[in-house]
Coordinates of C-alpha atoms and ligand atoms in Angstrom, one line a residue:
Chain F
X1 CA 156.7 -150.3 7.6
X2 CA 155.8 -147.6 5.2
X3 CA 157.3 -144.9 8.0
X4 CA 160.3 -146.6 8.2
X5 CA 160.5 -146.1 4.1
X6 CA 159.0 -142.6 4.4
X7 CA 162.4 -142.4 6.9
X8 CA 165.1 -143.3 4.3
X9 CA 163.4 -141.5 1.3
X10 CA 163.5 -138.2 3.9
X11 CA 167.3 -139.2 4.8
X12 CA 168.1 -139.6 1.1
X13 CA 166.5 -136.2 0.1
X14 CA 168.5 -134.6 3.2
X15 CA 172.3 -136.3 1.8
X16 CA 171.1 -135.4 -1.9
X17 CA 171.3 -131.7 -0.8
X18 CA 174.6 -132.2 0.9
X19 CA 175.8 -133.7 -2.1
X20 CA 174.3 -130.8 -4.5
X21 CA 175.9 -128.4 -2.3
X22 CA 179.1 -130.1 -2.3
X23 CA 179.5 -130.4 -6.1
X24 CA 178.7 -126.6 -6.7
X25 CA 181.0 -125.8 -3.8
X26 CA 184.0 -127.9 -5.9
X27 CA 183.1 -126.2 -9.2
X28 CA 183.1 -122.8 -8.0
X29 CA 186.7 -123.3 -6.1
X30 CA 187.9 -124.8 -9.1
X31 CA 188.2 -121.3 -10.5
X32 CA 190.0 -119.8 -7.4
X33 CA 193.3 -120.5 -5.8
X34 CA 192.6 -122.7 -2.8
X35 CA 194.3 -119.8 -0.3
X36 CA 191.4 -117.8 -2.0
X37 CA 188.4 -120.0 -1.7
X38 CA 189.1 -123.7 -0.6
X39 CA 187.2 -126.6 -1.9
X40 CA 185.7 -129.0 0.3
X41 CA 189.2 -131.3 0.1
X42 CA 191.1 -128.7 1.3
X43 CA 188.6 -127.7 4.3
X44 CA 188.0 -131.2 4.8
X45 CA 192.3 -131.4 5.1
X46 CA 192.1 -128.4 7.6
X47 CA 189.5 -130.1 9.7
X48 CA 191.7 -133.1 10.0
X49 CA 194.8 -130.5 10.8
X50 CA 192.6 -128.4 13.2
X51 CA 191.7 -131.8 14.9
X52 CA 194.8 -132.9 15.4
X53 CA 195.8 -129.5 17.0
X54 CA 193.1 -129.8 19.8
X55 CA 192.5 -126.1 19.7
X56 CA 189.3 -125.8 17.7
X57 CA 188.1 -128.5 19.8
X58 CA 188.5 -126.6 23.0
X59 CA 186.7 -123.3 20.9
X60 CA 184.3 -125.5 20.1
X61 CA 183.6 -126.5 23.7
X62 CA 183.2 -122.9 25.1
X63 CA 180.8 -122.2 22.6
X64 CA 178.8 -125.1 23.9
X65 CA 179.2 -124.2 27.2
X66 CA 178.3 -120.7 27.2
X67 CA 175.3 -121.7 25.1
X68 CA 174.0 -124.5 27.0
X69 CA 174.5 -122.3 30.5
X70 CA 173.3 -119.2 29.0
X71 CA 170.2 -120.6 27.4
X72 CA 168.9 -122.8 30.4
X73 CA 169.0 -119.7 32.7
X74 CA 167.2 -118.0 30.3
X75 CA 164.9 -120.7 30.0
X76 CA 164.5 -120.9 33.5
X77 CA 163.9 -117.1 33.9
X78 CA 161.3 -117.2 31.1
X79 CA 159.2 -119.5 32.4
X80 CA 158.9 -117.9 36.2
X81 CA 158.1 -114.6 34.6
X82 CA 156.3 -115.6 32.2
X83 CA 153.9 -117.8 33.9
X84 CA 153.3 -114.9 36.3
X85 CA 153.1 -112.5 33.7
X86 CA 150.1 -114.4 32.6
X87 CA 148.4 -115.2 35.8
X88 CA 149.2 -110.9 36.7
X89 CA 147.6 -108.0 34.3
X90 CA 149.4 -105.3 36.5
X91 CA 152.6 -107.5 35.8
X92 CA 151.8 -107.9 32.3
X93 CA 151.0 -104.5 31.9
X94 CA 154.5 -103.4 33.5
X95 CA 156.5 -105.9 31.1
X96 CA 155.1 -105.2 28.2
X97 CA 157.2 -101.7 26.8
X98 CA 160.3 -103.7 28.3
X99 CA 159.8 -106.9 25.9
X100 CA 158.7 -104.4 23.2
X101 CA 162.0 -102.9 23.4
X102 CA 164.4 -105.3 24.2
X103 CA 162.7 -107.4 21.1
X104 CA 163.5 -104.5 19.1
X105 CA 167.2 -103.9 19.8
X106 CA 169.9 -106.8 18.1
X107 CA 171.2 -108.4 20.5
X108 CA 174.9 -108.0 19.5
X109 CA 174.3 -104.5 19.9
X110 CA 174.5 -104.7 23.8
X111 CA 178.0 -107.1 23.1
X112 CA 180.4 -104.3 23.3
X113 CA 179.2 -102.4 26.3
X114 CA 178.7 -106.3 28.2
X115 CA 182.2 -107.0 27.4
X116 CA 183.4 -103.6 29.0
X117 CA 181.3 -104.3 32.0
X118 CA 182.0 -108.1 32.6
X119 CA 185.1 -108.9 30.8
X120 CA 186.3 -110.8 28.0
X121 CA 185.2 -114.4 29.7
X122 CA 182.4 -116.2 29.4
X123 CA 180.6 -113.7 31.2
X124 CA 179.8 -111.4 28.5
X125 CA 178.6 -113.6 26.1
X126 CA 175.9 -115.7 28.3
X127 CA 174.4 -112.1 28.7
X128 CA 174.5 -112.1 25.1
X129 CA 172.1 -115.2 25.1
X130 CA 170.2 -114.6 27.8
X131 CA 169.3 -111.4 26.0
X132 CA 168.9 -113.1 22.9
X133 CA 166.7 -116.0 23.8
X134 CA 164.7 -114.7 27.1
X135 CA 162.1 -112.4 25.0
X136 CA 161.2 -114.7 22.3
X137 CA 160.7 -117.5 24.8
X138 CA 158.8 -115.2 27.7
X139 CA 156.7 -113.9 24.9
X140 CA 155.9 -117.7 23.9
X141 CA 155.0 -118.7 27.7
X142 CA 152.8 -115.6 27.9
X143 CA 151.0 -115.9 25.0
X144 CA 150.5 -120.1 26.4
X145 CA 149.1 -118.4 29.6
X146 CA 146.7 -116.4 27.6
X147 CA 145.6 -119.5 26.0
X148 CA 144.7 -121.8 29.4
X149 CA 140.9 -123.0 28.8
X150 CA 139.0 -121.4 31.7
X151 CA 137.6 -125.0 31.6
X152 CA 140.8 -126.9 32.9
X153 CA 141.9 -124.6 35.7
X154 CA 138.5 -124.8 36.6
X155 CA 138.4 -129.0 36.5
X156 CA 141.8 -128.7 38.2
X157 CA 140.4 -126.8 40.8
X158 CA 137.3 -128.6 41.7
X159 CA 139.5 -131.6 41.8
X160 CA 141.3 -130.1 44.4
X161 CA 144.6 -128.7 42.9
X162 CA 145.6 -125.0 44.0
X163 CA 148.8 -123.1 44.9
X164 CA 152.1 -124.5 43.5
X165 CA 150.2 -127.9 42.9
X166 CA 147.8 -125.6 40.4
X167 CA 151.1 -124.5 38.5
X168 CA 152.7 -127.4 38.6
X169 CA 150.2 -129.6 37.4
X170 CA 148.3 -127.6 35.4
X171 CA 150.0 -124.3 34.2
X172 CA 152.9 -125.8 33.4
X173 CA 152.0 -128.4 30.7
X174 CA 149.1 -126.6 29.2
X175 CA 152.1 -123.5 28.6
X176 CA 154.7 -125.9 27.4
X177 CA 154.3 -126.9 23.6
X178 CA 154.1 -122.5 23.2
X179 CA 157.4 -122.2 25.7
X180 CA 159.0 -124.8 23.0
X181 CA 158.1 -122.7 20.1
X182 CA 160.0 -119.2 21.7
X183 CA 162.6 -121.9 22.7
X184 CA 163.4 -123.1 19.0
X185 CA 162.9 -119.4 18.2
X186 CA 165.6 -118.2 20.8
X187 CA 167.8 -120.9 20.1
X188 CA 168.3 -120.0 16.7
X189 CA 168.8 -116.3 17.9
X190 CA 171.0 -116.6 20.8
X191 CA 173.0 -119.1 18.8
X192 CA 173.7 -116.4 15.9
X193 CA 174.2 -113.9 18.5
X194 CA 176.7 -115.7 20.6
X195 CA 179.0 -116.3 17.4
X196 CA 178.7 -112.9 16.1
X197 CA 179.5 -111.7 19.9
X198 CA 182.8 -114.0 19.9
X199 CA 184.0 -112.5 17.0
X200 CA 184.3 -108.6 17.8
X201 CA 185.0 -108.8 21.0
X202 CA 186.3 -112.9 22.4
X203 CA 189.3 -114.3 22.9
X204 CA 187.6 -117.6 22.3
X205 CA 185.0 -119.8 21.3
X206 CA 183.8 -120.8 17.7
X207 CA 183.3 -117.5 16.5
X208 CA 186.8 -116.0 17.9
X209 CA 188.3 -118.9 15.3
X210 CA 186.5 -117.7 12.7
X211 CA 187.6 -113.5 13.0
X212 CA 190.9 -114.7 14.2
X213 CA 191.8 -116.9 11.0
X214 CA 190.1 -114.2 8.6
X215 CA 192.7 -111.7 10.1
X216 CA 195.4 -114.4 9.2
X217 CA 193.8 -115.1 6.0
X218 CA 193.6 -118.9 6.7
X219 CA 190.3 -119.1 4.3
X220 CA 190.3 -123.1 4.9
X221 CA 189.8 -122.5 8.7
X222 CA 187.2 -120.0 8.0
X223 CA 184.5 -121.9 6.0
X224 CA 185.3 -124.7 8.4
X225 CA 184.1 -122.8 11.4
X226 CA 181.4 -121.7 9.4
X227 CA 180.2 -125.4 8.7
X228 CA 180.9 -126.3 12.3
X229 CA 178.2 -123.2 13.5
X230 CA 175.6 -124.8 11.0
X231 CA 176.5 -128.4 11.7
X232 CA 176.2 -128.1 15.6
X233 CA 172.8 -126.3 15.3
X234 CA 171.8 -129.3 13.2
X235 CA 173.0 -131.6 16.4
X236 CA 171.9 -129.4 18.9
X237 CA 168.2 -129.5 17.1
X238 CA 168.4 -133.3 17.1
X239 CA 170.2 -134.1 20.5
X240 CA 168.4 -131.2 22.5
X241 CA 165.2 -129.5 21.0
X242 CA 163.4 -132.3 18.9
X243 CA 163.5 -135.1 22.1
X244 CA 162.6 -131.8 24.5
X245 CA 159.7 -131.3 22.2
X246 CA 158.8 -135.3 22.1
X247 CA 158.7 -135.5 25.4
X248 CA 157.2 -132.4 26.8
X249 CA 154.4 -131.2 23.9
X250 CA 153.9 -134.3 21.6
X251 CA 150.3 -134.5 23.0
X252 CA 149.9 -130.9 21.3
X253 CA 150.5 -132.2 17.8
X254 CA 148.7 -135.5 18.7
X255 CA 145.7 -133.0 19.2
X256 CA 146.2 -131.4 16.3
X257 CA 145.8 -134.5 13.7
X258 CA 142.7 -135.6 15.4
Chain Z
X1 CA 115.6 -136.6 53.6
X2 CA 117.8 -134.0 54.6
X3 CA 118.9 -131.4 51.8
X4 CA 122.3 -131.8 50.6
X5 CA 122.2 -128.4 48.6
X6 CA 119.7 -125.4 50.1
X7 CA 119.2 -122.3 47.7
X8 CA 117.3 -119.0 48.6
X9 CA 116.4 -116.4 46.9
X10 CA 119.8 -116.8 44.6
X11 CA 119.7 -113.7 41.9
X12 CA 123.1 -112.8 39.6
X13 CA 124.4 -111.6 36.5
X14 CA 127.5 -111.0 35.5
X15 CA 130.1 -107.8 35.4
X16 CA 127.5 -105.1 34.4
X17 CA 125.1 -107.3 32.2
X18 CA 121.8 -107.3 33.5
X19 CA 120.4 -110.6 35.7
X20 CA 120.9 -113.7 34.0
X21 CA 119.3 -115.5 36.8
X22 CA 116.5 -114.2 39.4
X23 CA 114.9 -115.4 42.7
X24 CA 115.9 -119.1 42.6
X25 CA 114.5 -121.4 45.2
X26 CA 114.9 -124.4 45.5
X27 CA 116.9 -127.7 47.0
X28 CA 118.9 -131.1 46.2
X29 CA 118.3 -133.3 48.4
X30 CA 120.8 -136.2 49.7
X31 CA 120.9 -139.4 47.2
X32 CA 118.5 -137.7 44.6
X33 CA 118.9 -136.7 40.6
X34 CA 117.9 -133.8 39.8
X35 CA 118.0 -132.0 36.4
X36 CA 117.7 -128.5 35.0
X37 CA 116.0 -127.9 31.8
X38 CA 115.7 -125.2 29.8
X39 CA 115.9 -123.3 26.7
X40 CA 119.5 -122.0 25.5
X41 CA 120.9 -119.6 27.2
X42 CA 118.5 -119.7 30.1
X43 CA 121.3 -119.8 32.5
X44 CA 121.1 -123.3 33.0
X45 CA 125.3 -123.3 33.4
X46 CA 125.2 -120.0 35.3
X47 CA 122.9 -121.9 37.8
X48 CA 125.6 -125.0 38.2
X49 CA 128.9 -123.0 38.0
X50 CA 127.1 -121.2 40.9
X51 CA 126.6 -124.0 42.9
X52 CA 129.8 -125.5 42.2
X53 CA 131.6 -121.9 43.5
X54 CA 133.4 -121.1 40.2
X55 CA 131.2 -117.4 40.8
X56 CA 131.9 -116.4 44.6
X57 CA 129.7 -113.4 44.4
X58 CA 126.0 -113.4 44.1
X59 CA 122.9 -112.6 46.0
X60 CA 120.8 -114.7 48.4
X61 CA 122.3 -117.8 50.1
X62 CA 123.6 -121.5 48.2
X63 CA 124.2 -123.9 51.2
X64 CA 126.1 -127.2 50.3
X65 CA 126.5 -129.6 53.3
X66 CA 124.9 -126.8 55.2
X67 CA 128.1 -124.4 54.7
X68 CA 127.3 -120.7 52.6
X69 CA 129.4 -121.4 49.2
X70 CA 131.9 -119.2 47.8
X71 CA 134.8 -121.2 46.4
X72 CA 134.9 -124.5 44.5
X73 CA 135.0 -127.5 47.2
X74 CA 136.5 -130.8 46.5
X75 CA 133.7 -132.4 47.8
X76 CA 131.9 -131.5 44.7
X77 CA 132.4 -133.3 41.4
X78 CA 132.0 -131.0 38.1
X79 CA 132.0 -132.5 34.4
X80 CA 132.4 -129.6 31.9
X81 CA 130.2 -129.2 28.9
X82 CA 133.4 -129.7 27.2
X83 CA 134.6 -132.5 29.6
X84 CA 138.0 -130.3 30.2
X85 CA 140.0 -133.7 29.8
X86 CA 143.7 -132.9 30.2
X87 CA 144.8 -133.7 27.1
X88 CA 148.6 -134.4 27.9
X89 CA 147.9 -137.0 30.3
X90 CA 146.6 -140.6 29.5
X91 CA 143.3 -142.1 30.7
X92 CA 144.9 -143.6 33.9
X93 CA 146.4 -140.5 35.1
X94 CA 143.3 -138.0 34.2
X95 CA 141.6 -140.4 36.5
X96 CA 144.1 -140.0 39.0
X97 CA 144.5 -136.8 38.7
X98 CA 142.0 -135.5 41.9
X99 CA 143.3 -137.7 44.3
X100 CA 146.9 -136.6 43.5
X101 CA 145.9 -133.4 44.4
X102 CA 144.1 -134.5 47.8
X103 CA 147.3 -136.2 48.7
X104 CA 146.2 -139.7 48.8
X105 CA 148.9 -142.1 49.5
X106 CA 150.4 -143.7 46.1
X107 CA 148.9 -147.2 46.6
X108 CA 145.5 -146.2 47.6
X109 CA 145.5 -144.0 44.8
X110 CA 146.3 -147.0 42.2
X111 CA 143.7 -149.5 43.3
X112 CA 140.9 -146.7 43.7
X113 CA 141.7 -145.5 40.2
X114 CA 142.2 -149.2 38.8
X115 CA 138.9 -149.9 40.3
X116 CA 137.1 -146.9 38.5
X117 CA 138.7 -147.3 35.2
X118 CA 137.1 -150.7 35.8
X119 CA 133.6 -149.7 36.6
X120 CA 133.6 -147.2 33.4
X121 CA 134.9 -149.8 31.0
X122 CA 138.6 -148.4 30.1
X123 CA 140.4 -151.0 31.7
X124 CA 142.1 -151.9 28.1
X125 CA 142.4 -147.8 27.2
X126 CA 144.1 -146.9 30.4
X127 CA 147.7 -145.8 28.9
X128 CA 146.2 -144.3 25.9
X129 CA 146.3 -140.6 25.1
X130 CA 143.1 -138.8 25.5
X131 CA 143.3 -137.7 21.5
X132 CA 143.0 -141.3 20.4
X133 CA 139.7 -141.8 22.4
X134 CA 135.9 -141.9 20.7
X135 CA 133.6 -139.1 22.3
X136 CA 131.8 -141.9 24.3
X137 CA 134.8 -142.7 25.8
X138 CA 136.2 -139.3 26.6
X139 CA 133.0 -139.0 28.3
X140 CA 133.5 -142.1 30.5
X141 CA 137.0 -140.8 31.1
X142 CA 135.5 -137.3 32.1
X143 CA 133.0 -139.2 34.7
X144 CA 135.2 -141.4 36.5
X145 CA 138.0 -138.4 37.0
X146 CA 135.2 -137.1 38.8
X147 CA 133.6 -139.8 40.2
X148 CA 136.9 -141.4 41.5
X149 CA 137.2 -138.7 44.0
X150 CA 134.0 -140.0 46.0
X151 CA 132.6 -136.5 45.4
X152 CA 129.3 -136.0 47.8
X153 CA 127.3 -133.9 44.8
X154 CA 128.0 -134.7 41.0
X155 CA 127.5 -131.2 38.9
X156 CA 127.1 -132.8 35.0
X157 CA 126.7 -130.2 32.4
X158 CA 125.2 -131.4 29.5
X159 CA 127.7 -134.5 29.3
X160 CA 125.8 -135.8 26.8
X161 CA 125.1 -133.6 24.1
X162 CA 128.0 -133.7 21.7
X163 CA 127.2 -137.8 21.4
X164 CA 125.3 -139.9 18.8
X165 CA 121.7 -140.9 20.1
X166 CA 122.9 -144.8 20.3
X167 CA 126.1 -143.9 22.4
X168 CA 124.2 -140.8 24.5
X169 CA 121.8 -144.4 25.8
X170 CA 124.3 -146.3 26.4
X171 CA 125.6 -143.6 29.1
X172 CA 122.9 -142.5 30.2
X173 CA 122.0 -146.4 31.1
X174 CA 125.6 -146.6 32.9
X175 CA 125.2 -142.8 34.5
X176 CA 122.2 -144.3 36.3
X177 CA 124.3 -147.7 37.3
X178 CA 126.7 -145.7 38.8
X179 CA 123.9 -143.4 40.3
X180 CA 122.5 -146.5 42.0
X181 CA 125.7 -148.2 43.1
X182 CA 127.1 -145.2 44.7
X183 CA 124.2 -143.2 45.7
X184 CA 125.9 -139.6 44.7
X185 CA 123.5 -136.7 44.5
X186 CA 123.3 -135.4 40.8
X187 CA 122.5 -132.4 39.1
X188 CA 122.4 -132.7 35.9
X189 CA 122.0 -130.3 33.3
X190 CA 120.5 -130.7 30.0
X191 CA 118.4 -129.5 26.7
X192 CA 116.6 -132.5 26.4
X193 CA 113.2 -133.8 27.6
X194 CA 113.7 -137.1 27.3
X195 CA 117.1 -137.3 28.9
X196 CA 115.9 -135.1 31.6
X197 CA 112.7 -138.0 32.4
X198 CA 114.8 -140.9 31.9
X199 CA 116.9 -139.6 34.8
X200 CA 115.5 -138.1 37.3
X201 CA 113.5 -137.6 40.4
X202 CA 112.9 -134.1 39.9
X203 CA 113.0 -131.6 36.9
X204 CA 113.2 -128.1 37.4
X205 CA 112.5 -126.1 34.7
X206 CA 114.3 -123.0 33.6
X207 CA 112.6 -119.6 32.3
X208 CA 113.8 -118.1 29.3
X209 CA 114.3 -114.8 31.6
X210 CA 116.0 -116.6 34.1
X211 CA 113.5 -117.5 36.5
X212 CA 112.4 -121.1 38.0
X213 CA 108.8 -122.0 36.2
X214 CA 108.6 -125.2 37.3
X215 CA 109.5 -128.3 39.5
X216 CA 108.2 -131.8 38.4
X217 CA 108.3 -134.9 40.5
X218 CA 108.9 -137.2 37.7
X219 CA 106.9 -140.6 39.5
X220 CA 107.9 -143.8 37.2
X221 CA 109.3 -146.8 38.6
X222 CA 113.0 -147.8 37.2
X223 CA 114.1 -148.9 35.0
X224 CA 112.3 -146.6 32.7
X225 CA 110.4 -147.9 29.6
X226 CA 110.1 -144.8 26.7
X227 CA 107.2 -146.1 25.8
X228 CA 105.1 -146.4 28.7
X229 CA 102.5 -143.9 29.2
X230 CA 103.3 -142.2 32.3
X231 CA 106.7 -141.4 30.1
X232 CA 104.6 -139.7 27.6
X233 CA 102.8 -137.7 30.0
X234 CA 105.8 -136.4 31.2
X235 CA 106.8 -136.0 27.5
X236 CA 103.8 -133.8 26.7
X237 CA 104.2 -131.9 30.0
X238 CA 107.7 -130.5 29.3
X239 CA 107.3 -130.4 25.9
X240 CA 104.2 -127.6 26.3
X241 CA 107.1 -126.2 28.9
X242 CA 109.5 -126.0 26.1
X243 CA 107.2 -124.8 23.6
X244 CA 105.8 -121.8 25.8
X245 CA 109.0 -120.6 26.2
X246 CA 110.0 -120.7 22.7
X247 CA 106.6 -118.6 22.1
X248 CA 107.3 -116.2 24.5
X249 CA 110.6 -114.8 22.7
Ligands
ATP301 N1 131.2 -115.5 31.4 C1 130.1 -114.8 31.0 N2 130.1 -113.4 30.9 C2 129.0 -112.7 30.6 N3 127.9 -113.3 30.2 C3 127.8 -114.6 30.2 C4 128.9 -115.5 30.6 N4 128.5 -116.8 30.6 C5 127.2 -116.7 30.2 N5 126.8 -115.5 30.0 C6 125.4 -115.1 29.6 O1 124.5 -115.5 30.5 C7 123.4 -116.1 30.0 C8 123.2 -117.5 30.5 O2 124.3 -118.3 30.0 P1 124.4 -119.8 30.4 O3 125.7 -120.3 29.7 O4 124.3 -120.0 31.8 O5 123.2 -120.5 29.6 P2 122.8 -122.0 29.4 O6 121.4 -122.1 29.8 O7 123.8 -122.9 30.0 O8 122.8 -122.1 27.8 P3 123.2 -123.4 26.9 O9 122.0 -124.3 27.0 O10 123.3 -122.8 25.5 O11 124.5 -123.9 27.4 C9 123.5 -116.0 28.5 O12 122.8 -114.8 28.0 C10 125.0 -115.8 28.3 O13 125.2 -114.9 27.2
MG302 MG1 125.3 -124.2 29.2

């Protein structure tokens, strides 16, 4: 009972801040022209205009696309390398200047020369995420490797798991609530990165909207696609990573409140 | 009696260190409890981690089932010191957890692990998480995953030393039940004297500088009674044991 309360209080604390930021938002616009800087009527009038139009919807839906393709390859890459990353020093050894690197460079940087190389398609900018979100999460599963207890693979083993059975079983949940961690952490990057790739170089998506109607100076489009990018990582967090996390490393925080 | 495990002449120490343990002789033989006592860092786990074939390389020869050791068998059952419960999987499925990895057929699996969960007392626990469980309980947990797998030799190291003296009796009364009703070889491994009495047939005790001292026949009729004076003698025995090799530090 008292978590469903402790439920509403959060949600009420979560819609006062929409409503604070709202209520600045209005006063400040209040002193511009609304082709200047648009108060939340007027973008909320553009959203119902853009809607209408279908075409942010389909922007919207590449974004999505390329993000959901582009971050489960990653993902899946991550994991393989990682996991035999940790179970190989001489591997290790080898990949460590590369993530040291590639962790160092943005990755918009690489946009420009990926959309010479693959085009101005999708192409370009799911090697923008996989860029952005494959360190941070291969980093994550190593570091989960590192932190195996001697004790369980040893359990596991005298119980009769080896080969793929030992991974499987074994490796792969013990890594999992650290693979989550480097997944919320690329997420957020490849997310960034993907808009700020759409809008030098796309001819769609969320962030191509956004460039394309600052060039036209349609300032009502612009803070809507700008809401939209926040908004959707807000769903995406609740839809995709939080259940992911439920499901796959709630024993890891159970663990922790003991 | 035949000998279930045979050890000659076992020395080893670890990468570079010098020998934690030297010229071990000695056997398990089939249905029997043995323990291992000695002082910390004796080698007392060295000795079992060796037998269970977690170490591949050492010198001399450790035959189980009259085979040379060298990796872990499945025939073997090992508790950890710290149990090494898998803490994302709930009582039932730790349990099943060995005979999933022998491949035993779904159904078979489900009544054996029913069964076990039975014999340990979990019955009502057996969807809960392993976090939510009392230390007695992960123990019991920790014993029928192994148990479950019908393992020919149970390795126990110090299973019950993280537990309050009321809860350490209680399991040490049902390790024996389950000693009894399924006649597994045990080594057990432990700091204390009067665990070490209580449960077995033979003690062997553990040098300081890694050497066997001692092996005790411990000849009392079960059940057990702590008070009795045979148990005292045995008391006073290993205790002199104990206090030698605190005295020779
Ligand atoms: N993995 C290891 N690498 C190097 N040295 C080790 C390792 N494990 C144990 N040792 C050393 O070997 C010796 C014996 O350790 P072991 O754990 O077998 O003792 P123990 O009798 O089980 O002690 P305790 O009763 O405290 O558990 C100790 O000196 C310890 O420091
Ligand atoms: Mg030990």
């Amino acid at each position: 009972m008292s978590m469903v309360l402790r439920k509403v209080n959060r949600w009420k604390m979560g819609w006062l801040a929409v409503l604070f930021v709202l209520v600045v938002w209005s006063a400040v616009s209040l002193n511009y022209p609304s082709y200047v800087f648009p108060g939340p009527v007027d973008v909320f009038k553009e959203g119902v205009n853009q809607w209408e139009k279908g075409e942010l919807t389909s922007h919207i839906v590449v974004s999505l696309k390329r993000l959901v393709i582009g971050f489960f390859l990653s993902a899946i890459m991550a994991f393989l390398i990682g996991i035999l990353a940790g179970a190989s020093r001489k591997f290790r050894e080898f990949l460590t200047p590369l993530v040291t690197f590639f962790q160092a460079t943005p990755p918009m940087a690489w946009a420009p020369l990926l959309i010479i190389l693959l085009g101005l398609g999708d192409a370009p900018m799911i090697a923008v995420i996989i860029i952005a979100s494959f360190f941070p999460i291969l980093i994550n599963v190593m570091q989960g490797m590192n932190h195996i207890p001697e004790s369980h693979v040893q359990a596991a083993r005298s119980l009769g798991a080896k080969g793929w059975r030992l991974g499987y079983f074994v490796y792969l949940p013990e890594i999992t609530p650290a693979a989550i961690s480097g997944i919320y952490v690329g997420f957020a990057i490849s997310w960034r990165s993907l808009v700020a790739a759409e809008m030098i170089g796309g001819n769609s998506g969320i962030g191509y909207f956004i460039a394309f109607n600052g060039q036209i100076g349609n300032t009502s489009s612009v803070i809507l696609g700008i809401l939209l990018i926040g908004f959707m990582a807000l769903l995406m967090d609740y839809l995709l990573l939080k259940p992911l996390q439920k499901r796959f490393a709630g024993w890891a925080s159970r663990n922790e409140n003991e | 009696m035949s000998a279930l495990v045979q050890i000659d002449n076992v020395s080893f120490h670890y990468a570079k260190d010098t020998a934690v343990l030297k010229d071990i002789d000695f056997s398990i033989d089939k249905n029997s409890f043995v323990t291992l006592l000695g002082p910390s860092g004796c080698g007392k786990s060295t000795l079992l981690n060796l037998i269970a074939g977690f170490h591949p390389t050492y010198d001399g020869r450790i035959e189980f089932e009259g085979k040379q050791v060298k990796k872990p068998s499945k025939d073997q059952g090992f508790v950890f010191q710290d149990l090494a419960l898998f803490p994302w999987l709930s009582v039932r499925k730790n349990v099943e957890f060995g005979l999933k990895m022998q491949k035993v057929p779904k159904e078979k699996r489900e009544t054996k692990v029913k069964k076990m969960i039975e014999m340990v007392g979990l019955s009502d626990y057996d969807s809960f998480p392993i976090s939510s469980l009392s230390g007695g309980m992960k123990q019991r947990v920790a014993l029928a995953r192994t148990l479950v797998t019908e393992p020919n030799l149970l390795l126990l190291d110090e299973p019950f030393s993280a537990l309050d003296a009321q809860t350490r009796d209680v399991l040490q009364d049902e390790l024996l039940q389950l000693h009894t009703k399924l006649s597994t070889t045990t080594l057990l491994v432990t700091h204390s004297i009067d665990e070490a009495i209580y449960l077995s047939d033979t003690v062997i005790l553990l040098s300081k500088n890694g050497t066997i001292k001692d092996i005790v026949n411990i000849e009392i009729d079960r059940p057990r009674e702590r008070t009795s004076s045979a148990y005292n003698f045995y008391q006073k025995k290993l205790y002199d044991f104990l206090k030698e090799e605190r005295q020779s530090l």
